[in-house]
Short mmCIF file of C-alpha atoms in Angstrom, two decimals:
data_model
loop_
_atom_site.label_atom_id
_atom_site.label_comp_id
_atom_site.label_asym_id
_atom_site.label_seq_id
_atom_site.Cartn_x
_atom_site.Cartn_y
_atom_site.Cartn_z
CA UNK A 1 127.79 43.16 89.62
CA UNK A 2 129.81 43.49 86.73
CA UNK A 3 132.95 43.70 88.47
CA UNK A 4 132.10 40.71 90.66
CA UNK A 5 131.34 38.77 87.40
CA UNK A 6 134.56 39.34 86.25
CA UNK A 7 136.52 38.60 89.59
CA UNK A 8 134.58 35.33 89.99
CA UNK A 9 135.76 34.36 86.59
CA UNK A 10 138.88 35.04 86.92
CA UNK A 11 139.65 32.16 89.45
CA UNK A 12 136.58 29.69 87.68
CA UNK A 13 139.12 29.42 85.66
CA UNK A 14 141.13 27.06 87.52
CA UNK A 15 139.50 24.17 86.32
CA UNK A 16 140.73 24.04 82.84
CA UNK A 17 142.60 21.13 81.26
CA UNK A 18 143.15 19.42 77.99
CA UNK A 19 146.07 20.72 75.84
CA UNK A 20 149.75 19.84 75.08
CA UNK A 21 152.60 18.79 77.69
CA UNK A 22 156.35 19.71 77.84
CA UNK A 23 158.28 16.92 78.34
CA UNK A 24 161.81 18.60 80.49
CA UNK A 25 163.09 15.74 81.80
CA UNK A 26 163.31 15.45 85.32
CA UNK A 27 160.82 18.31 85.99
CA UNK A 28 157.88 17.60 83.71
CA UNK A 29 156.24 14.38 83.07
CA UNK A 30 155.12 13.24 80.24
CA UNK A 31 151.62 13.59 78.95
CA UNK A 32 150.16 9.94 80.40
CA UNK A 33 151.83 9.40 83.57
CA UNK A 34 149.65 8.58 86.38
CA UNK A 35 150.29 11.74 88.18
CA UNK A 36 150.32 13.73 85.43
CA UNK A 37 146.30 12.10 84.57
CA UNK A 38 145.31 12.49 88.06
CA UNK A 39 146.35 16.33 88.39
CA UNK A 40 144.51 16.68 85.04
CA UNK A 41 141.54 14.91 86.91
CA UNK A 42 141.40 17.44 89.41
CA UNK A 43 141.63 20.31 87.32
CA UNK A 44 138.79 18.97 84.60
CA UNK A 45 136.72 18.34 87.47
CA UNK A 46 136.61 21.82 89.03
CA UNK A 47 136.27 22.99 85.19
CA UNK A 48 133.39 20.98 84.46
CA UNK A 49 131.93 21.83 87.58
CA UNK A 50 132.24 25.21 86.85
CA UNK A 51 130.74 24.55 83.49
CA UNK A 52 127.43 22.75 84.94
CA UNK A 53 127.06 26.10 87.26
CA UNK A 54 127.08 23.49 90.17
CA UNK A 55 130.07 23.68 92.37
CA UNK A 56 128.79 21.44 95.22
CA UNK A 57 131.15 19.54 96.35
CA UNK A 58 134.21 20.94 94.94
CA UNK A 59 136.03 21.44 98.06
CA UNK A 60 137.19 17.86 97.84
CA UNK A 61 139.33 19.34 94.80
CA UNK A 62 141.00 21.92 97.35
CA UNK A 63 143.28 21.49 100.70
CA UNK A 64 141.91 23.27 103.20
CA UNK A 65 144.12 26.00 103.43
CA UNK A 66 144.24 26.56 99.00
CA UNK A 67 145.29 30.12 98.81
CA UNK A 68 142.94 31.81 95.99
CA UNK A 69 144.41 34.72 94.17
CA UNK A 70 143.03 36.90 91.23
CA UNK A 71 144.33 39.52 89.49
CA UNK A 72 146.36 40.57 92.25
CA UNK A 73 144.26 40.26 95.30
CA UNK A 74 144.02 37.46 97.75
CA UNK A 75 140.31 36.40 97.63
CA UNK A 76 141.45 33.94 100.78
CA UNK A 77 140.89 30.23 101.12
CA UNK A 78 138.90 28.38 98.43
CA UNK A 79 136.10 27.76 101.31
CA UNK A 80 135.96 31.65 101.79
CA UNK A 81 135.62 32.27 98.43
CA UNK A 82 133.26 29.66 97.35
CA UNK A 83 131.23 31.27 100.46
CA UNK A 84 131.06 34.63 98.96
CA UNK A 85 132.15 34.36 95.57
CA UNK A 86 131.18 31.29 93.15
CA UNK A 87 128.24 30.14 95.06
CA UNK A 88 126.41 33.38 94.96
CA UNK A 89 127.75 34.61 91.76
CA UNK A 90 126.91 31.32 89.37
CA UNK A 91 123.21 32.14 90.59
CA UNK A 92 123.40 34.72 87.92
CA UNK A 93 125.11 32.65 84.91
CA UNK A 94 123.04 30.91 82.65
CA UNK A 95 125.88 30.07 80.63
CA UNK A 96 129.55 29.44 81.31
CA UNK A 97 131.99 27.56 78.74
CA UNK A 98 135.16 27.41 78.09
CA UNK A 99 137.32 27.04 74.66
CA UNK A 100 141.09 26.84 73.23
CA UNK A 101 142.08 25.21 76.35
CA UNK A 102 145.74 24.65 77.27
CA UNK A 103 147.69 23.27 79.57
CA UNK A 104 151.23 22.69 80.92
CA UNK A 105 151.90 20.53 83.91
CA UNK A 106 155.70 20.38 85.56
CA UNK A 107 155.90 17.96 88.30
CA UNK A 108 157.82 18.45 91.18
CA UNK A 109 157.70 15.37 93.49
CA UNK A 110 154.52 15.76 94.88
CA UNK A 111 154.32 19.45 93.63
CA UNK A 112 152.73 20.00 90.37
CA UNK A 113 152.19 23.27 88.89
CA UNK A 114 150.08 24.09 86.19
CA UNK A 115 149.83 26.82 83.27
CA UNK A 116 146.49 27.02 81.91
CA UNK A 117 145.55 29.24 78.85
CA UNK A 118 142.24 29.40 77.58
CA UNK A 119 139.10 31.56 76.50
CA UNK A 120 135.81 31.23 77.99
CA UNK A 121 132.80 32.80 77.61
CA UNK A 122 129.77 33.91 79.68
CA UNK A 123 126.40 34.80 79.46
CA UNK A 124 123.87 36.85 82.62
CA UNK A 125 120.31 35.70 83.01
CA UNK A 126 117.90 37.74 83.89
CA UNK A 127 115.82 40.28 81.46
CA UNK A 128 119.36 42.33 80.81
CA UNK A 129 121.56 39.35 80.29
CA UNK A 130 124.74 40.37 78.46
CA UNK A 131 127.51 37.82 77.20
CA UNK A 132 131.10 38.59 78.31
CA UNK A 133 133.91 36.88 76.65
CA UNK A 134 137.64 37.06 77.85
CA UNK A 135 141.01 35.50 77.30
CA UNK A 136 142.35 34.00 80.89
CA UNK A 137 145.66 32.46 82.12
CA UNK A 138 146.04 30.41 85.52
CA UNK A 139 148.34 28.84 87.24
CA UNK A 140 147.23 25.97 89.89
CA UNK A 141 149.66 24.46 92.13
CA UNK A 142 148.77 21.46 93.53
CA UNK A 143 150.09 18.59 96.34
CA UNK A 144 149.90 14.90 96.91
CA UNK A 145 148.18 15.08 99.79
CA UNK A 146 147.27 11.04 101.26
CA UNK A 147 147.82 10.03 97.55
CA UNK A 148 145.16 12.29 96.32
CA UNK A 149 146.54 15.73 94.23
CA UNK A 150 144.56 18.47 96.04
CA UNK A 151 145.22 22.49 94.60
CA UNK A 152 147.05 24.64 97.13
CA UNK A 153 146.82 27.71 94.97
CA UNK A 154 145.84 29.39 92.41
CA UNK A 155 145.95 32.86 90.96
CA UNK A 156 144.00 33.43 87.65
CA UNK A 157 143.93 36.67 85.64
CA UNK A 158 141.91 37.59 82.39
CA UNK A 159 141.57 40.23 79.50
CA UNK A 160 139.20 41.46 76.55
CA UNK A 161 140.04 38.90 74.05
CA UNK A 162 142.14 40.28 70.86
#
């Protein structure tokens, strides 16, 4: 179980936003821009989501196809790996927050891709819970998709914080 805790937070992470923007012109927007707020929309949403241990309905958040990646391994769509993944593993949270957030988001057209940074911190129920604490990166990429920014991948890795 451990191990599976630890994969499933390693692409929870996905959903984290609030944090500081580069502004490169012509390949990052400035923090504001409509596009810019709307891909941060998507990416709070799956994070507080994630937070509330409820991810019903997050596959709106997702194309179809989203390619989910975690410390090296292809987990598969985001569909197969709510399937077997978050919705069976949150079951076993009874805590699950996030801190130090970060975020970078370079726009591409209708391409955005994210860097996320962040800490986060979780805690087992049951009668051995156990609180497990790690230091993550992500990156999201995500596509206007019928005027609506959708994640098309992600890959999220974390460590023992230092």
């Amino acid at each position: 179980m451990k191990i599976a805790i630890l994969s499933l937070i390693l692409i929870l992470t996905t959903g984290l936003v609030f944090g500081q923007h580069s502004n490169h012109k012509n390949h990052e927007n400035m923090s504001g821009s409509p596009d810019t707020e709307a891909v941060k929309e998507v990416l709070k949403s799956y994070k507080n989501a994630l937070e509330s241990l409820d991810v019903s309905g997050t596959q709106k958040l997702f194309a179809e196809n989203a390619a989910i990646f975690e410390n090296g391994k292809y987990e598969g769509t985001y569909q197969d790996y709510l399937d077997h993944h978050i919705g069976p593993e949150l079951g076993h949270f009874k805590e699950f927050t996030f801190s130090d957030y970060n975020v970078t988001i370079r726009m591409e057209g209708d391409i955005a891709v994210a860097y996320e940074t962040y800490n986060y911190k979780i805690v087992t129920a049951g009668e051995e819970s156990r609180t497990i604490e790690r230091q993550g990166v992500a990156t999201s990429v995500l596509k206007k998709i019928n005027d609506n920014w959708k994640i098309i991948q992600n890959h999220g890795s974390s460590r023992a914080i230092q």
